[in-house]
Short mmCIF file of N, CA and C in Angstrom, two decimals:
data_model
loop_
_atom_site.label_atom_id
_atom_site.label_comp_id
_atom_site.label_asym_id
_atom_site.label_seq_id
_atom_site.Cartn_x
_atom_site.Cartn_y
_atom_site.Cartn_z
N UNK A 3 98.05 116.88 96.38
CA UNK A 3 99.32 116.77 97.07
C UNK A 3 99.11 116.00 98.37
N UNK A 4 100.11 115.24 98.73
CA UNK A 4 100.04 114.41 99.93
C UNK A 4 100.39 115.21 101.18
N UNK A 5 100.01 114.67 102.33
CA UNK A 5 100.41 115.29 103.60
C UNK A 5 101.91 115.10 103.80
N UNK A 6 102.49 115.93 104.62
CA UNK A 6 103.93 115.86 104.90
C UNK A 6 104.30 114.48 105.45
N UNK A 7 103.44 113.92 106.28
CA UNK A 7 103.69 112.61 106.87
C UNK A 7 103.77 111.52 105.80
N UNK A 8 102.84 111.55 104.83
CA UNK A 8 102.84 110.54 103.77
C UNK A 8 104.04 110.73 102.84
N UNK A 9 104.37 111.98 102.56
CA UNK A 9 105.52 112.25 101.70
C UNK A 9 106.79 111.67 102.32
N UNK A 10 106.97 111.90 103.62
CA UNK A 10 108.15 111.36 104.31
C UNK A 10 108.14 109.84 104.27
N UNK A 11 106.99 109.24 104.43
CA UNK A 11 106.87 107.78 104.39
C UNK A 11 107.24 107.24 103.00
N UNK A 12 106.74 107.89 101.96
CA UNK A 12 107.03 107.43 100.60
C UNK A 12 108.51 107.63 100.26
N UNK A 13 109.11 108.72 100.72
CA UNK A 13 110.54 108.91 100.49
C UNK A 13 111.35 107.86 101.25
N UNK A 14 110.88 107.47 102.42
CA UNK A 14 111.58 106.43 103.18
C UNK A 14 111.54 105.11 102.41
N UNK A 15 110.41 104.81 101.79
CA UNK A 15 110.31 103.59 100.99
C UNK A 15 111.20 103.66 99.75
N UNK A 16 111.26 104.84 99.12
CA UNK A 16 112.14 105.02 97.96
C UNK A 16 113.60 104.89 98.38
N UNK A 17 113.91 105.41 99.58
CA UNK A 17 115.28 105.27 100.10
C UNK A 17 115.61 103.80 100.30
N UNK A 18 114.69 103.05 100.87
CA UNK A 18 114.90 101.60 101.05
C UNK A 18 115.15 100.92 99.70
N UNK A 19 114.39 101.33 98.69
CA UNK A 19 114.57 100.75 97.36
C UNK A 19 115.97 101.07 96.82
N UNK A 20 116.47 102.25 97.13
CA UNK A 20 117.78 102.66 96.62
C UNK A 20 118.91 101.76 97.13
N UNK A 21 118.70 101.10 98.26
CA UNK A 21 119.75 100.23 98.81
C UNK A 21 120.00 99.00 97.95
N UNK A 22 119.09 98.67 97.05
CA UNK A 22 119.25 97.52 96.16
C UNK A 22 120.06 97.88 94.91
N UNK A 23 120.34 99.16 94.71
CA UNK A 23 121.09 99.60 93.54
C UNK A 23 122.48 98.97 93.52
N UNK A 24 122.91 98.57 92.32
CA UNK A 24 124.27 98.04 92.20
C UNK A 24 125.19 99.03 91.48
N UNK A 25 124.72 100.25 91.32
CA UNK A 25 125.56 101.27 90.70
C UNK A 25 126.53 101.78 91.76
N UNK A 26 127.83 101.81 91.47
CA UNK A 26 128.81 102.07 92.53
C UNK A 26 128.84 103.48 93.11
N UNK A 27 128.48 104.50 92.36
CA UNK A 27 128.65 105.87 92.86
C UNK A 27 127.41 106.45 93.52
N UNK A 28 126.26 106.17 92.96
CA UNK A 28 125.02 106.81 93.42
C UNK A 28 123.93 105.76 93.52
N UNK A 29 123.17 105.83 94.59
CA UNK A 29 122.01 104.94 94.77
C UNK A 29 120.74 105.75 94.55
N UNK A 30 119.92 105.28 93.64
CA UNK A 30 118.65 105.94 93.35
C UNK A 30 117.54 104.92 93.50
N UNK A 31 116.49 105.31 94.19
CA UNK A 31 115.32 104.46 94.36
C UNK A 31 114.09 105.23 93.96
N UNK A 32 113.08 104.53 93.48
CA UNK A 32 111.83 105.17 93.07
C UNK A 32 110.65 104.26 93.40
N UNK A 33 109.53 104.90 93.68
CA UNK A 33 108.29 104.15 93.86
C UNK A 33 107.18 104.88 93.12
N UNK A 34 106.21 104.13 92.67
CA UNK A 34 105.00 104.73 92.09
C UNK A 34 103.86 104.43 93.04
N UNK A 35 103.10 105.47 93.37
CA UNK A 35 101.98 105.37 94.29
C UNK A 35 100.70 105.65 93.51
N UNK A 36 99.72 104.78 93.71
CA UNK A 36 98.39 104.97 93.09
C UNK A 36 97.34 104.68 94.15
N UNK A 37 96.52 105.67 94.43
CA UNK A 37 95.48 105.54 95.45
C UNK A 37 96.05 105.04 96.78
N UNK A 38 97.14 105.66 97.20
CA UNK A 38 97.84 105.36 98.46
C UNK A 38 98.40 103.95 98.53
N UNK A 39 98.55 103.29 97.41
CA UNK A 39 99.14 101.95 97.35
C UNK A 39 100.41 102.01 96.51
N UNK A 40 101.44 101.33 96.96
CA UNK A 40 102.68 101.23 96.19
C UNK A 40 102.44 100.21 95.09
N UNK A 41 102.57 100.63 93.84
CA UNK A 41 102.34 99.69 92.74
C UNK A 41 103.63 99.30 92.03
N UNK A 42 104.73 100.02 92.31
CA UNK A 42 106.01 99.66 91.71
C UNK A 42 107.15 100.19 92.55
N UNK A 43 108.22 99.43 92.57
CA UNK A 43 109.45 99.81 93.26
C UNK A 43 110.59 99.63 92.27
N UNK A 44 111.45 100.66 92.19
CA UNK A 44 112.58 100.57 91.26
C UNK A 44 113.85 101.13 91.85
N UNK A 45 114.96 100.74 91.28
CA UNK A 45 116.28 101.22 91.68
C UNK A 45 117.18 101.12 90.46
N UNK A 46 118.21 101.96 90.42
CA UNK A 46 119.10 101.94 89.26
C UNK A 46 120.00 100.70 89.31
N UNK A 47 120.12 100.06 88.14
CA UNK A 47 120.94 98.85 88.06
C UNK A 47 121.81 98.91 86.80
N UNK A 48 122.94 98.25 86.88
CA UNK A 48 123.90 98.21 85.76
C UNK A 48 123.49 97.12 84.77
N UNK A 49 122.36 97.30 84.16
CA UNK A 49 121.85 96.34 83.19
C UNK A 49 121.10 97.15 82.14
N UNK A 50 121.35 96.87 80.89
CA UNK A 50 120.66 97.63 79.84
C UNK A 50 119.23 97.14 79.69
N UNK A 51 118.41 97.99 79.09
CA UNK A 51 117.00 97.67 78.90
C UNK A 51 116.54 98.36 77.63
N UNK A 52 115.76 97.68 76.78
CA UNK A 52 115.33 98.30 75.52
C UNK A 52 114.48 99.55 75.72
N UNK A 53 113.69 99.59 76.77
CA UNK A 53 112.87 100.78 77.03
C UNK A 53 113.76 101.96 77.39
N UNK A 54 114.76 101.72 78.23
CA UNK A 54 115.70 102.78 78.58
C UNK A 54 116.42 103.28 77.33
N UNK A 55 116.84 102.36 76.47
CA UNK A 55 117.54 102.74 75.24
C UNK A 55 116.64 103.57 74.35
N UNK A 56 115.36 103.21 74.28
CA UNK A 56 114.40 103.95 73.45
C UNK A 56 114.30 105.40 73.90
N UNK A 57 114.19 105.60 75.20
CA UNK A 57 113.98 106.96 75.72
C UNK A 57 115.28 107.76 75.87
N UNK A 58 116.41 107.12 75.78
CA UNK A 58 117.67 107.85 75.93
C UNK A 58 117.92 108.83 74.79
N UNK A 59 117.14 108.77 73.74
CA UNK A 59 117.29 109.78 72.68
C UNK A 59 116.94 111.17 73.20
N UNK A 60 116.21 111.25 74.31
CA UNK A 60 115.83 112.54 74.89
C UNK A 60 116.94 113.13 75.76
N UNK A 61 117.99 112.37 75.98
CA UNK A 61 119.12 112.87 76.77
C UNK A 61 120.07 113.59 75.83
N UNK A 62 120.09 114.88 75.93
CA UNK A 62 120.93 115.71 75.08
C UNK A 62 121.93 116.41 75.98
N UNK A 63 123.19 116.08 75.85
CA UNK A 63 124.20 116.62 76.74
C UNK A 63 125.00 117.72 76.05
N UNK A 64 124.83 118.93 76.50
CA UNK A 64 125.56 120.08 75.97
C UNK A 64 125.46 120.18 74.45
N UNK A 65 124.28 119.93 73.92
CA UNK A 65 124.07 120.04 72.49
C UNK A 65 124.51 118.83 71.69
N UNK A 66 125.19 117.88 72.33
CA UNK A 66 125.63 116.68 71.63
C UNK A 66 124.55 115.61 71.75
N UNK A 67 124.37 114.89 70.68
CA UNK A 67 123.39 113.81 70.71
C UNK A 67 123.90 112.69 71.62
N UNK A 68 123.03 112.13 72.41
CA UNK A 68 123.39 111.05 73.32
C UNK A 68 123.56 109.77 72.52
N UNK A 69 124.62 109.05 72.76
CA UNK A 69 124.89 107.81 72.05
C UNK A 69 124.05 106.69 72.68
N UNK A 70 122.98 106.31 71.99
CA UNK A 70 122.07 105.30 72.55
C UNK A 70 122.70 103.92 72.61
N UNK A 71 123.84 103.72 71.96
CA UNK A 71 124.53 102.43 72.02
C UNK A 71 125.52 102.40 73.18
N UNK A 72 125.62 103.50 73.87
CA UNK A 72 126.58 103.63 74.96
C UNK A 72 126.29 102.63 76.06
N UNK A 73 127.35 102.28 76.81
CA UNK A 73 127.14 101.39 77.94
C UNK A 73 126.44 102.11 79.08
N UNK A 74 126.16 103.41 78.90
CA UNK A 74 125.47 104.18 79.92
C UNK A 74 123.96 104.01 79.83
N UNK A 75 123.52 103.01 79.12
CA UNK A 75 122.09 102.73 79.01
C UNK A 75 121.60 101.90 80.18
N UNK A 76 122.21 102.10 81.34
CA UNK A 76 121.79 101.38 82.53
C UNK A 76 120.36 101.74 82.86
N UNK A 77 119.66 100.80 83.45
CA UNK A 77 118.25 100.99 83.78
C UNK A 77 118.11 101.92 84.98
N UNK A 78 117.42 103.03 84.77
CA UNK A 78 117.19 104.01 85.83
C UNK A 78 116.05 103.54 86.72
N UNK A 79 116.04 104.04 87.94
CA UNK A 79 115.03 103.63 88.93
C UNK A 79 113.62 103.95 88.43
N UNK A 80 113.44 105.15 87.89
CA UNK A 80 112.11 105.55 87.41
C UNK A 80 111.66 104.64 86.27
N UNK A 81 112.58 104.35 85.36
CA UNK A 81 112.25 103.52 84.21
C UNK A 81 111.94 102.10 84.65
N UNK A 82 112.64 101.61 85.66
CA UNK A 82 112.35 100.27 86.19
C UNK A 82 110.91 100.20 86.70
N UNK A 83 110.47 101.24 87.38
CA UNK A 83 109.08 101.30 87.84
C UNK A 83 108.12 101.28 86.66
N UNK A 84 108.43 102.06 85.65
CA UNK A 84 107.54 102.14 84.48
C UNK A 84 107.49 100.83 83.72
N UNK A 85 108.63 100.15 83.61
CA UNK A 85 108.67 98.86 82.92
C UNK A 85 107.83 97.83 83.68
N UNK A 86 107.95 97.84 85.01
CA UNK A 86 107.19 96.88 85.82
C UNK A 86 105.69 97.07 85.72
N UNK A 87 105.25 98.28 85.45
CA UNK A 87 103.81 98.58 85.46
C UNK A 87 103.23 98.79 84.06
N UNK A 88 103.96 98.41 83.03
CA UNK A 88 103.52 98.71 81.67
C UNK A 88 102.18 98.07 81.29
N UNK A 89 101.81 96.98 81.95
CA UNK A 89 100.57 96.28 81.60
C UNK A 89 99.38 96.67 82.47
N UNK A 90 99.58 97.54 83.44
CA UNK A 90 98.48 97.94 84.32
C UNK A 90 97.53 98.89 83.59
N UNK A 91 96.26 98.68 83.80
CA UNK A 91 95.24 99.54 83.19
C UNK A 91 94.60 100.38 84.30
N UNK A 92 95.24 101.53 84.60
CA UNK A 92 94.75 102.41 85.66
C UNK A 92 94.74 103.85 85.13
N UNK A 93 94.17 104.74 85.90
CA UNK A 93 94.19 106.16 85.56
C UNK A 93 95.52 106.73 86.02
N UNK A 94 96.50 106.78 85.12
CA UNK A 94 97.85 107.20 85.47
C UNK A 94 97.93 108.64 85.94
N UNK A 95 96.95 109.45 85.60
CA UNK A 95 96.98 110.85 86.05
C UNK A 95 96.81 110.95 87.56
N UNK A 96 96.36 109.88 88.19
CA UNK A 96 96.18 109.87 89.64
C UNK A 96 97.35 109.19 90.35
N UNK A 97 98.37 108.84 89.61
CA UNK A 97 99.55 108.21 90.19
C UNK A 97 100.62 109.26 90.45
N UNK A 98 101.51 108.95 91.37
CA UNK A 98 102.64 109.83 91.70
C UNK A 98 103.90 108.99 91.73
N UNK A 99 105.01 109.62 91.40
CA UNK A 99 106.30 108.93 91.49
C UNK A 99 107.19 109.68 92.46
N UNK A 100 107.86 108.93 93.31
CA UNK A 100 108.79 109.48 94.30
C UNK A 100 110.17 108.95 93.96
N UNK A 101 111.15 109.85 93.85
CA UNK A 101 112.51 109.47 93.48
C UNK A 101 113.47 109.96 94.57
N UNK A 102 114.30 109.05 95.04
CA UNK A 102 115.25 109.34 96.12
C UNK A 102 116.66 109.04 95.63
N UNK A 103 117.58 109.97 95.90
CA UNK A 103 118.97 109.78 95.50
C UNK A 103 119.89 110.05 96.68
N UNK A 104 120.89 109.19 96.80
CA UNK A 104 121.82 109.32 97.92
C UNK A 104 123.24 109.04 97.43
N UNK A 105 124.16 109.90 97.85
CA UNK A 105 125.58 109.66 97.56
C UNK A 105 126.10 108.57 98.48
N UNK A 106 127.28 108.08 98.16
CA UNK A 106 127.89 107.02 98.97
C UNK A 106 128.10 107.42 100.42
N UNK A 107 128.27 108.74 100.68
CA UNK A 107 128.48 109.19 102.05
C UNK A 107 127.17 109.38 102.82
N UNK A 108 126.04 109.07 102.18
CA UNK A 108 124.75 109.14 102.86
C UNK A 108 123.99 110.45 102.70
N UNK A 109 124.57 111.43 102.02
CA UNK A 109 123.85 112.70 101.83
C UNK A 109 122.88 112.58 100.67
N UNK A 110 121.72 113.21 100.84
CA UNK A 110 120.74 113.22 99.77
C UNK A 110 121.21 114.16 98.67
N UNK A 111 120.78 113.88 97.46
CA UNK A 111 121.18 114.70 96.33
C UNK A 111 119.98 114.91 95.40
N UNK A 112 120.16 115.82 94.47
CA UNK A 112 119.09 116.11 93.51
C UNK A 112 118.76 114.86 92.71
N UNK A 113 117.49 114.50 92.70
CA UNK A 113 117.08 113.28 92.00
C UNK A 113 115.97 113.55 90.99
N UNK A 114 115.91 114.79 90.48
CA UNK A 114 114.92 115.09 89.44
C UNK A 114 115.16 114.14 88.27
N UNK A 115 114.12 113.53 87.74
CA UNK A 115 114.31 112.59 86.65
C UNK A 115 115.06 113.21 85.47
N UNK A 116 115.93 112.42 84.85
CA UNK A 116 116.67 112.87 83.67
C UNK A 116 115.66 113.07 82.53
N UNK A 117 116.07 113.72 81.44
CA UNK A 117 115.13 113.97 80.34
C UNK A 117 114.49 112.71 79.77
N UNK A 118 115.23 111.60 79.71
CA UNK A 118 114.64 110.38 79.16
C UNK A 118 113.56 109.83 80.08
N UNK A 119 113.83 109.78 81.38
CA UNK A 119 112.83 109.28 82.33
C UNK A 119 111.65 110.24 82.42
N UNK A 120 111.95 111.53 82.40
CA UNK A 120 110.89 112.53 82.46
C UNK A 120 109.91 112.36 81.29
N UNK A 121 110.45 112.13 80.10
CA UNK A 121 109.60 111.93 78.92
C UNK A 121 108.76 110.67 79.07
N UNK A 122 109.36 109.59 79.57
CA UNK A 122 108.62 108.34 79.76
C UNK A 122 107.51 108.51 80.79
N UNK A 123 107.81 109.23 81.87
CA UNK A 123 106.80 109.49 82.92
C UNK A 123 105.66 110.31 82.33
N UNK A 124 106.02 111.32 81.57
CA UNK A 124 105.02 112.19 80.94
C UNK A 124 104.13 111.42 79.97
N UNK A 125 104.75 110.57 79.13
CA UNK A 125 103.98 109.78 78.17
C UNK A 125 103.07 108.78 78.86
N UNK A 126 103.50 108.26 80.00
CA UNK A 126 102.66 107.34 80.75
C UNK A 126 101.43 108.05 81.29
N UNK A 127 101.55 109.35 81.54
CA UNK A 127 100.42 110.12 82.05
C UNK A 127 100.50 110.44 83.53
N UNK A 128 101.62 110.12 84.16
CA UNK A 128 101.80 110.44 85.57
C UNK A 128 101.98 111.94 85.70
N UNK A 129 101.21 112.55 86.59
CA UNK A 129 101.21 114.00 86.71
C UNK A 129 102.05 114.54 87.86
N UNK A 130 102.31 113.73 88.88
CA UNK A 130 102.98 114.22 90.08
C UNK A 130 104.33 113.54 90.28
N UNK A 131 105.37 114.37 90.35
CA UNK A 131 106.73 113.87 90.56
C UNK A 131 107.28 114.53 91.82
N UNK A 132 107.74 113.71 92.75
CA UNK A 132 108.40 114.18 93.97
C UNK A 132 109.83 113.67 93.91
N UNK A 133 110.79 114.51 94.29
CA UNK A 133 112.18 114.09 94.25
C UNK A 133 113.00 114.83 95.30
N UNK A 134 114.06 114.18 95.76
CA UNK A 134 114.93 114.81 96.74
C UNK A 134 115.75 115.90 96.07
N UNK A 135 116.05 116.93 96.85
CA UNK A 135 116.93 118.01 96.38
C UNK A 135 118.22 118.01 97.19
N UNK A 136 118.09 117.99 98.50
CA UNK A 136 119.23 117.91 99.41
C UNK A 136 118.74 117.32 100.71
N UNK A 137 119.50 117.43 101.76
CA UNK A 137 119.12 116.82 103.04
C UNK A 137 117.90 117.45 103.69
N UNK A 138 117.53 118.66 103.31
CA UNK A 138 116.42 119.34 103.96
C UNK A 138 115.19 119.54 103.07
N UNK A 139 115.35 119.44 101.77
CA UNK A 139 114.28 119.81 100.86
C UNK A 139 113.97 118.70 99.86
N UNK A 140 112.77 118.77 99.33
CA UNK A 140 112.40 117.93 98.21
C UNK A 140 111.65 118.79 97.21
N UNK A 141 111.63 118.33 95.98
CA UNK A 141 110.94 119.06 94.92
C UNK A 141 109.66 118.35 94.56
N UNK A 142 108.74 119.12 94.06
CA UNK A 142 107.47 118.58 93.58
C UNK A 142 107.16 119.25 92.25
N UNK A 143 106.81 118.46 91.27
CA UNK A 143 106.41 118.99 89.98
C UNK A 143 105.09 118.36 89.58
N UNK A 144 104.22 119.20 89.10
CA UNK A 144 102.96 118.71 88.54
C UNK A 144 103.06 118.92 87.03
N UNK A 145 103.04 117.83 86.30
CA UNK A 145 103.18 117.91 84.85
C UNK A 145 101.85 118.34 84.25
N UNK A 146 101.91 119.38 83.50
CA UNK A 146 100.76 119.86 82.74
C UNK A 146 101.34 120.57 81.52
N UNK A 147 100.52 121.34 80.85
CA UNK A 147 101.05 122.09 79.71
C UNK A 147 102.11 123.07 80.17
N UNK A 148 101.94 123.60 81.37
CA UNK A 148 102.93 124.49 81.95
C UNK A 148 103.47 123.80 83.19
N UNK A 149 104.76 123.58 83.23
CA UNK A 149 105.37 122.87 84.34
C UNK A 149 105.53 123.81 85.53
N UNK A 150 105.07 123.37 86.69
CA UNK A 150 105.25 124.13 87.93
C UNK A 150 106.24 123.39 88.80
N UNK A 151 107.22 124.08 89.28
CA UNK A 151 108.19 123.47 90.19
C UNK A 151 108.05 124.15 91.54
N UNK A 152 107.94 123.33 92.56
CA UNK A 152 107.78 123.85 93.92
C UNK A 152 108.86 123.22 94.79
N UNK A 153 109.64 124.05 95.45
CA UNK A 153 110.66 123.55 96.36
C UNK A 153 110.11 123.68 97.77
N UNK A 154 110.13 122.58 98.49
CA UNK A 154 109.53 122.58 99.84
C UNK A 154 110.61 122.24 100.85
#
């Protein structure tokens, strides 16, 4: 786990990434950190992507199957990071992803990855996920056989 100072710095960078989002209601930014280096920056955009469509089968809403042909196949910030780094040959278990979400009024919101992004992150082998919860807290999850959620 990172120091509080580094976590705040990485969230600030993810927040900066979120400003590039062209989604009208919510801005989401994400970064992937490996050995204290930023290796990817992502933000949600209104553009479809085959990788996002592939993983959207994991989005199950109230027991209904998610329509993968839907126009809601917009590229998520986390998935944009994963797409950008698909050719890197690194130890992904030592990488972390930071996800920041902000409403139009500037308040932070829950940015835990959706089921499709979560599955893609897990398959990539990334073990540490940090995400905003509200204006005062962030969440941390370490992916393993048993998921641990820590609210800080």
